[in-house]
XYZ file of N, CA and C in Angstrom:
558
model
N 31.365 41.342 -13.721
C 31.887 41.136 -15.050
C 32.881 42.249 -15.363
N 34.065 41.907 -15.788
C 35.028 42.927 -16.196
C 34.865 43.190 -17.686
N 35.606 44.150 -18.193
C 35.416 44.575 -19.570
C 35.732 43.491 -20.580
N 36.554 42.512 -20.243
C 36.994 41.542 -21.237
C 36.235 40.219 -21.187
N 35.310 40.057 -20.282
C 34.532 38.823 -20.192
C 33.300 38.940 -21.077
N 33.438 38.543 -22.319
C 32.325 38.636 -23.263
C 31.367 37.491 -23.024
N 30.091 37.812 -23.107
C 29.104 36.751 -23.081
C 27.830 37.220 -23.765
N 27.079 36.238 -24.223
C 25.865 36.524 -24.975
C 24.660 36.618 -24.055
N 23.746 37.516 -24.403
C 22.467 37.646 -23.714
C 21.386 37.782 -24.778
N 20.179 37.407 -24.400
C 19.030 37.599 -25.266
C 18.369 38.912 -24.870
N 18.199 39.823 -25.804
C 17.598 41.122 -25.516
C 16.109 40.897 -25.269
N 15.632 41.272 -24.084
C 14.278 40.917 -23.649
C 13.193 41.875 -24.135
N 13.576 43.066 -24.582
C 12.597 44.047 -25.063
C 13.299 44.965 -26.052
N 12.515 45.668 -26.857
C 13.116 46.679 -27.722
C 13.904 47.632 -26.840
N 15.112 47.933 -27.255
C 16.028 48.672 -26.384
C 16.692 49.813 -27.154
N 16.576 51.053 -26.651
C 17.290 52.157 -27.300
C 18.795 51.991 -27.122
N 19.530 52.357 -28.145
C 20.987 52.251 -28.125
C 21.552 53.325 -29.046
N 22.863 53.401 -29.082
C 23.561 54.330 -29.962
C 24.604 53.516 -30.718
N 24.653 53.698 -32.037
C 25.636 52.963 -32.831
C 27.031 53.527 -32.578
N 27.996 52.623 -32.572
C 29.395 52.985 -32.370
C 30.121 52.681 -33.675
N 30.892 53.560 -34.239
C 31.383 54.825 -33.714
C 30.599 56.046 -34.180
N 29.473 55.859 -34.834
C 28.788 56.985 -35.474
C 27.948 57.831 -34.531
N 27.463 57.245 -33.432
C 26.678 57.997 -32.473
C 25.225 58.175 -32.861
N 24.743 57.391 -33.831
C 23.351 57.514 -34.276
C 22.443 56.676 -33.376
N 21.284 57.230 -32.983
C 20.347 56.454 -32.162
C 19.718 55.325 -32.982
N 19.577 54.165 -32.347
C 18.969 52.988 -32.971
C 18.129 52.270 -31.924
N 17.370 51.287 -32.367
C 16.649 50.405 -31.454
C 17.106 48.984 -31.720
N 17.548 48.309 -30.674
C 17.881 46.889 -30.780
C 16.605 46.134 -30.458
N 16.194 45.289 -31.362
C 14.902 44.621 -31.228
C 14.928 43.481 -30.221
N 13.804 43.295 -29.550
C 13.628 42.177 -28.617
C 13.880 40.876 -29.365
N 14.517 39.941 -28.689
C 14.785 38.635 -29.273
C 16.146 38.512 -29.919
N 16.859 39.634 -30.125
C 18.204 39.593 -30.698
C 19.182 39.031 -29.667
N 20.226 38.389 -30.168
C 21.320 37.981 -29.303
C 22.361 39.090 -29.332
N 22.749 39.557 -28.158
C 23.758 40.608 -28.029
C 24.943 40.059 -27.257
N 26.141 40.317 -27.756
C 27.358 39.947 -27.039
C 27.838 41.174 -26.283
N 27.884 41.074 -24.975
C 28.364 42.186 -24.153
C 29.888 42.191 -24.252
N 30.426 43.295 -24.735
C 31.871 43.403 -24.902
C 32.511 44.280 -23.832
N 31.708 45.124 -23.203
C 32.237 46.029 -22.183
C 31.108 46.488 -21.285
N 31.353 46.467 -19.984
C 30.400 46.977 -18.990
C 31.199 47.847 -18.034
N 31.237 49.136 -18.346
C 32.037 50.064 -17.555
C 31.327 51.403 -17.453
N 31.469 52.057 -16.319
C 30.952 53.405 -16.161
C 29.443 53.515 -16.199
N 28.728 52.420 -15.956
C 27.277 52.472 -15.933
C 26.630 52.285 -17.285
N 27.403 51.916 -18.301
C 26.825 51.642 -19.615
C 27.401 50.332 -20.145
N 26.796 49.864 -21.228
C 27.177 48.585 -21.814
C 27.510 48.785 -23.281
N 28.563 48.143 -23.741
C 28.857 48.074 -25.164
C 28.516 46.655 -25.588
N 27.679 46.547 -26.616
C 27.247 45.231 -27.085
C 27.489 45.119 -28.585
N 27.654 43.879 -29.034
C 27.760 43.605 -30.451
C 26.526 42.822 -30.865
N 25.840 43.323 -31.878
C 24.667 42.659 -32.435
C 24.889 42.560 -33.939
N 24.890 41.352 -34.448
C 25.075 41.107 -35.887
C 26.296 41.840 -36.437
N 27.394 41.809 -35.694
C 28.651 42.393 -36.148
C 28.797 43.886 -35.952
N 27.788 44.549 -35.393
C 27.843 45.994 -35.164
C 27.887 46.290 -33.667
N 28.615 47.353 -33.304
C 28.727 47.746 -31.901
C 27.705 48.817 -31.555
N 27.158 48.705 -30.326
C 26.180 49.661 -29.821
C 26.451 49.931 -28.357
N 26.071 51.113 -27.920
C 26.159 51.465 -26.497
C 24.747 51.526 -25.946
N 24.564 50.870 -24.803
C 23.283 50.871 -24.103
C 23.511 51.478 -22.726
N 22.678 52.451 -22.378
C 22.808 53.122 -21.082
C 22.302 52.221 -19.956
N 22.799 52.455 -18.759
C 22.428 51.674 -17.592
C 20.945 51.676 -17.281
N 20.243 52.736 -17.661
C 18.805 52.809 -17.416
C 18.069 51.712 -18.200
N 18.686 51.189 -19.255
C 18.088 50.128 -20.065
C 18.744 48.767 -19.837
N 19.477 48.630 -18.748
C 20.183 47.384 -18.457
C 19.242 46.191 -18.309
N 17.984 46.448 -17.913
C 17.030 45.348 -17.750
C 16.810 44.602 -19.067
N 16.956 45.263 -20.196
C 16.790 44.605 -21.501
C 17.887 43.569 -21.739
N 18.999 43.700 -20.991
C 20.117 42.762 -21.107
C 20.145 41.753 -19.960
N 19.166 41.847 -19.071
C 19.112 40.926 -17.936
C 19.792 41.430 -16.683
N 20.120 42.714 -16.642
C 20.747 43.312 -15.466
C 19.777 44.273 -14.809
N 20.111 44.702 -13.600
C 19.276 45.678 -12.898
C 19.466 47.050 -13.525
N 18.362 47.741 -13.776
C 18.433 49.092 -14.353
C 19.043 50.053 -13.354
N 19.780 51.014 -13.878
C 20.401 52.050 -13.059
C 19.751 53.368 -13.448
N 18.829 53.842 -12.605
C 18.083 55.052 -12.941
C 18.980 56.279 -13.063
N 19.698 56.609 -12.024
C 20.560 57.781 -12.016
C 21.786 57.454 -11.178
N 22.915 58.078 -11.505
C 24.047 57.907 -10.600
C 23.746 58.603 -9.272
N 24.263 58.052 -8.221
C 24.060 58.667 -6.909
C 24.832 59.976 -6.831
N 24.391 60.833 -5.943
C 25.111 62.082 -5.709
C 26.471 61.716 -5.125
N 27.520 62.283 -5.692
C 28.874 62.059 -5.198
C 29.156 63.104 -4.134
N 29.499 62.658 -2.943
C 29.765 63.577 -1.830
C 31.271 63.730 -1.689
N 31.771 64.928 -1.997
C 33.217 65.158 -1.862
C 33.610 65.301 -0.397
N 34.905 65.352 -0.193
C 35.422 65.571 1.150
C 34.904 66.921 1.646
N 34.506 66.956 2.904
C 33.997 68.188 3.499
C 35.094 68.855 4.316
N 35.098 70.150 4.482
C 34.129 71.109 3.965
C 34.330 71.305 2.466
N 33.244 71.702 1.787
C 33.310 71.936 0.356
C 34.204 73.124 0.062
N 35.073 72.953 -0.903
C 35.965 74.027 -1.346
C 36.273 73.774 -2.815
N 36.901 74.739 -3.461
C 37.279 74.528 -4.858
C 38.173 73.304 -4.989
N 39.058 73.092 -4.035
C 39.987 71.948 -4.084
C 39.228 70.627 -3.918
N 38.317 70.529 -2.945
C 37.607 69.255 -2.746
C 36.672 68.961 -3.910
N 36.099 69.999 -4.516
C 35.248 69.794 -5.687
C 36.096 69.335 -6.872
N 37.259 69.942 -7.063
C 38.136 69.507 -8.159
C 38.581 68.061 -7.965
N 38.962 67.696 -6.736
C 39.344 66.310 -6.464
C 38.192 65.358 -6.784
N 36.979 65.743 -6.386
C 35.793 64.927 -6.673
C 35.558 64.832 -8.176
N 35.791 65.921 -8.896
C 35.587 65.917 -10.351
C 36.491 64.896 -11.024
N 37.744 64.835 -10.620
C 38.665 63.859 -11.232
C 38.216 62.433 -10.927
N 37.700 62.212 -9.723
C 37.204 60.870 -9.373
C 36.005 60.513 -10.243
N 35.051 61.432 -10.353
C 33.847 61.190 -11.138
C 34.191 60.988 -12.615
N 35.116 61.785 -13.138
C 35.496 61.660 -14.545
C 36.158 60.325 -14.845
N 36.749 59.709 -13.825
C 37.369 58.391 -14.044
C 36.328 57.288 -14.177
N 35.038 57.648 -14.112
C 33.978 56.660 -14.353
C 33.313 56.869 -15.714
N 33.932 57.713 -16.559
C 33.430 57.950 -17.916
C 34.357 57.208 -18.881
N 33.771 56.359 -19.710
C 34.548 55.511 -20.610
C 34.193 55.757 -22.063
N 35.202 55.666 -22.897
C 34.981 55.588 -24.332
C 34.375 54.207 -24.568
N 33.237 54.100 -25.275
C 32.594 52.795 -25.431
C 33.387 51.797 -26.265
N 34.424 52.254 -26.946
C 35.238 51.340 -27.753
C 36.518 50.925 -27.055
N 36.886 51.650 -26.004
C 38.170 51.415 -25.336
C 37.906 51.210 -23.848
N 38.374 50.119 -23.265
C 38.082 49.848 -21.854
C 38.958 50.629 -20.871
N 39.137 51.909 -21.142
C 39.928 52.783 -20.276
C 39.142 54.081 -20.107
N 39.135 54.617 -18.888
C 38.387 55.850 -18.633
C 39.074 57.046 -19.292
N 38.302 58.141 -19.443
C 38.800 59.307 -20.175
C 39.961 60.008 -19.464
N 40.065 59.863 -18.148
C 41.192 60.464 -17.431
C 42.475 59.721 -17.780
N 42.462 58.394 -17.668
C 43.657 57.609 -17.970
C 43.985 57.564 -19.457
N 42.984 57.798 -20.306
C 43.264 57.917 -21.743
C 43.960 59.238 -22.060
N 43.930 60.175 -21.118
C 44.547 61.479 -21.340
C 43.671 62.415 -22.137
N 42.354 62.174 -22.118
C 41.428 63.017 -22.876
C 41.036 64.286 -22.120
N 41.190 64.289 -20.796
C 40.817 65.451 -19.994
C 42.043 66.353 -19.872
N 41.917 67.553 -20.436
C 43.032 68.498 -20.428
C 43.003 69.426 -19.223
N 41.815 69.802 -18.777
C 41.728 70.746 -17.660
C 40.378 70.617 -16.983
N 40.370 70.961 -15.698
C 39.137 70.969 -14.921
C 39.217 72.171 -13.995
N 38.399 73.191 -14.292
C 38.415 74.441 -13.532
C 37.158 74.530 -12.674
N 37.341 74.824 -11.399
C 36.220 74.947 -10.464
C 36.125 76.403 -10.030
N 34.898 76.928 -10.048
C 34.643 78.298 -9.618
C 33.578 78.276 -8.525
N 33.847 78.979 -7.450
C 32.865 79.097 -6.372
C 31.788 80.079 -6.814
N 30.518 79.668 -6.723
C 29.407 80.522 -7.165
C 28.524 80.970 -6.007
N 28.719 80.399 -4.833
C 27.935 80.738 -3.653
C 28.619 80.174 -2.434
N 27.996 80.286 -1.251
C 28.641 79.791 -0.030
C 29.049 78.314 -0.112
N 28.208 77.478 -0.691
C 28.537 76.056 -0.846
C 28.142 75.547 -2.220
N 28.251 76.428 -3.231
C 27.924 76.028 -4.593
C 29.078 76.367 -5.530
N 29.189 75.553 -6.575
C 30.326 75.664 -7.482
C 29.886 75.370 -8.912
N 30.698 75.832 -9.845
C 30.530 75.439 -11.242
C 31.858 74.848 -11.707
N 31.765 73.975 -12.705
C 32.955 73.326 -13.238
C 32.988 73.546 -14.742
N 34.150 73.906 -15.242
C 34.388 73.949 -16.681
C 35.527 72.991 -16.967
N 35.257 72.061 -17.858
C 36.235 71.032 -18.180
C 36.590 71.134 -19.656
N 37.861 70.933 -19.965
C 38.312 70.854 -21.347
C 38.745 69.429 -21.612
N 38.220 68.876 -22.699
C 38.621 67.525 -23.064
C 38.767 67.436 -24.575
N 39.427 66.386 -25.007
C 39.581 66.118 -26.421
C 39.124 64.700 -26.688
N 39.300 64.251 -27.888
C 38.949 62.887 -28.279
C 40.173 62.251 -28.928
N 40.155 60.937 -29.037
C 41.287 60.262 -29.669
C 41.380 60.596 -31.148
N 40.239 60.977 -31.756
C 40.216 61.382 -33.166
C 39.154 62.458 -33.344
N 39.447 63.527 -34.083
C 38.479 64.610 -34.249
C 37.144 64.174 -34.848
N 37.114 63.165 -35.666
C 35.872 62.738 -36.301
C 35.078 61.728 -35.502
N 35.429 61.499 -34.250
C 34.758 60.493 -33.427
C 33.277 60.836 -33.262
N 32.418 59.950 -33.746
C 30.982 60.164 -33.633
C 30.459 60.071 -32.214
N 31.227 59.500 -31.315
C 30.816 59.334 -29.924
C 31.229 60.520 -29.057
N 31.927 61.491 -29.631
C 32.457 62.609 -28.854
C 31.419 63.371 -28.067
N 30.309 63.712 -28.712
C 29.267 64.462 -28.012
C 28.688 63.640 -26.881
N 28.494 62.349 -27.111
C 27.946 61.481 -26.066
C 28.905 61.387 -24.874
N 30.182 61.243 -25.136
C 31.166 61.160 -24.056
C 31.195 62.482 -23.281
N 31.200 63.593 -23.987
C 31.207 64.910 -23.327
C 29.939 65.119 -22.507
N 28.785 64.713 -23.045
C 27.528 64.848 -22.305
C 27.536 63.991 -21.039
N 28.075 62.789 -21.138
C 28.154 61.926 -19.954
C 29.073 62.543 -18.905
N 30.197 63.092 -19.333
C 31.115 63.748 -18.392
C 30.407 64.904 -17.685
N 29.706 65.741 -18.443
C 28.980 66.875 -17.847
C 27.934 66.381 -16.859
N 27.151 65.377 -17.263
C 26.106 64.829 -16.406
C 26.689 64.302 -15.091
N 27.799 63.568 -15.181
C 28.401 63.015 -13.964
C 29.018 64.094 -13.094
N 29.584 65.126 -13.700
C 30.116 66.239 -12.899
C 28.998 66.915 -12.114
N 27.819 66.993 -12.717
C 26.686 67.636 -12.035
C 26.086 66.777 -10.933
N 26.570 65.538 -10.761
C 26.119 64.715 -9.630
C 26.940 64.982 -8.372
N 27.971 65.798 -8.478
C 28.797 66.112 -7.306
C 28.036 67.093 -6.421
N 27.930 66.752 -5.137
C 27.252 67.631 -4.187
C 27.883 69.016 -4.230
N 27.025 70.032 -4.391
C 27.496 71.417 -4.406
C 27.727 71.964 -5.805
N 27.734 71.108 -6.814
C 27.950 71.585 -8.182
C 26.607 71.950 -8.798
N 26.462 73.230 -9.125
C 25.228 73.722 -9.748
C 25.230 73.522 -11.250
N 26.408 73.672 -11.851
C 26.490 73.615 -13.304
C 27.867 73.132 -13.716
N 27.877 72.330 -14.785
C 29.141 71.896 -15.370
C 29.068 72.106 -16.869
N 30.185 72.494 -17.440
C 30.289 72.670 -18.885
C 31.506 71.900 -19.364
N 31.359 71.239 -20.498
C 32.463 70.483 -21.078
C 32.733 71.049 -22.465
N 33.944 71.510 -22.656
C 34.356 72.050 -23.948
C 35.265 71.051 -24.643
N 34.898 70.683 -25.876
C 35.770 69.836 -26.687
C 36.816 70.722 -27.356
N 38.079 70.386 -27.156
C 39.186 71.156 -27.724
C 40.074 70.222 -28.545
N 40.809 70.797 -29.464
C 41.645 69.976 -30.356
C 43.109 70.376 -30.301
N 43.443 71.326 -29.435
C 44.818 71.767 -29.334
C 45.247 71.706 -27.878
N 46.247 70.935 -27.522
C 47.062 70.139 -28.434
C 46.316 68.870 -28.859
N 46.671 68.327 -30.009
C 46.034 67.096 -30.451
C 46.371 65.949 -29.499
N 45.429 65.027 -29.341
C 45.667 63.867 -28.488
C 46.682 62.949 -29.146
N 47.504 62.306 -28.326
C 48.429 61.272 -28.798
C 48.548 60.225 -27.699
N 49.064 59.087 -28.040
C 49.212 57.979 -27.077
C 50.056 58.378 -25.873
N 50.947 59.313 -26.048
C 51.818 59.744 -24.952
C 51.029 60.390 -23.820
N 49.805 60.826 -24.081
C 48.962 61.451 -23.058
C 48.350 60.403 -22.123
N 48.361 59.133 -22.545
C 47.775 58.064 -21.741
C 48.638 57.789 -20.509
N 47.971 57.376 -19.423
C 48.717 56.992 -18.226
C 49.460 55.688 -18.511
N 50.456 55.439 -17.707
C 51.222 54.199 -17.864
C 50.312 52.979 -17.672
N 49.403 53.054 -16.697
C 48.506 51.910 -16.455
C 47.583 51.684 -17.661
N 47.138 52.756 -18.322
C 46.295 52.597 -19.516
C 47.093 51.950 -20.643
N 48.318 52.398 -20.849
C 49.148 51.800 -21.907
C 49.414 50.331 -21.605
N 49.635 50.018 -20.343
C 49.857 48.623 -19.940
C 48.599 47.795 -20.196
N 47.445 48.313 -19.787
C 46.178 47.599 -19.964
C 45.878 47.328 -21.433
N 46.245 48.267 -22.296
C 45.967 48.116 -23.730
C 47.119 47.467 -24.494
N 48.150 47.032 -23.752
C 49.270 46.347 -24.389
C 50.151 47.267 -25.217
N 50.281 48.519 -24.806
C 51.065 49.501 -25.574
C 52.400 49.829 -24.919
N 52.836 49.029 -23.954
C 54.153 49.276 -23.323
C 55.186 48.348 -23.888
């Protein structure tokens, strides 16, 4: 299923979710009809009674899909180095999506920097700077947490930190050409 193929499912059990765009935790009750509006990056965006919610892959069984316990460890090109870890970080970050926009945070231009530091013979830490499309975005912390979590799945990465920054402010010009094309902004 791609991001634009909407279809309805019956929610089979009470399911934890997060309201969009506010980021508040909620429970979608068993028996509700949910319209899947986006399935990207291991999570689902659904509409229930006119409201949008994000459901994590670990709860996909409530929507009739196979649950995704944890992302697999991402193995970068060997030998491990700051460069191979940074390359892996950009790949992993391209699997993090804004739940309202079917474009990953890299192509949206939300990732400003990704710094890799060697901490041991084959261990590294990553510090990433990112922004949001709007400073008041209630999903910002969730997106940043997902980015950090996925960065920590890279083999050799001991710790990742994600800093939300607001300077320079995000604008559409930061988006990749393919993202602008996909969203009809060219």
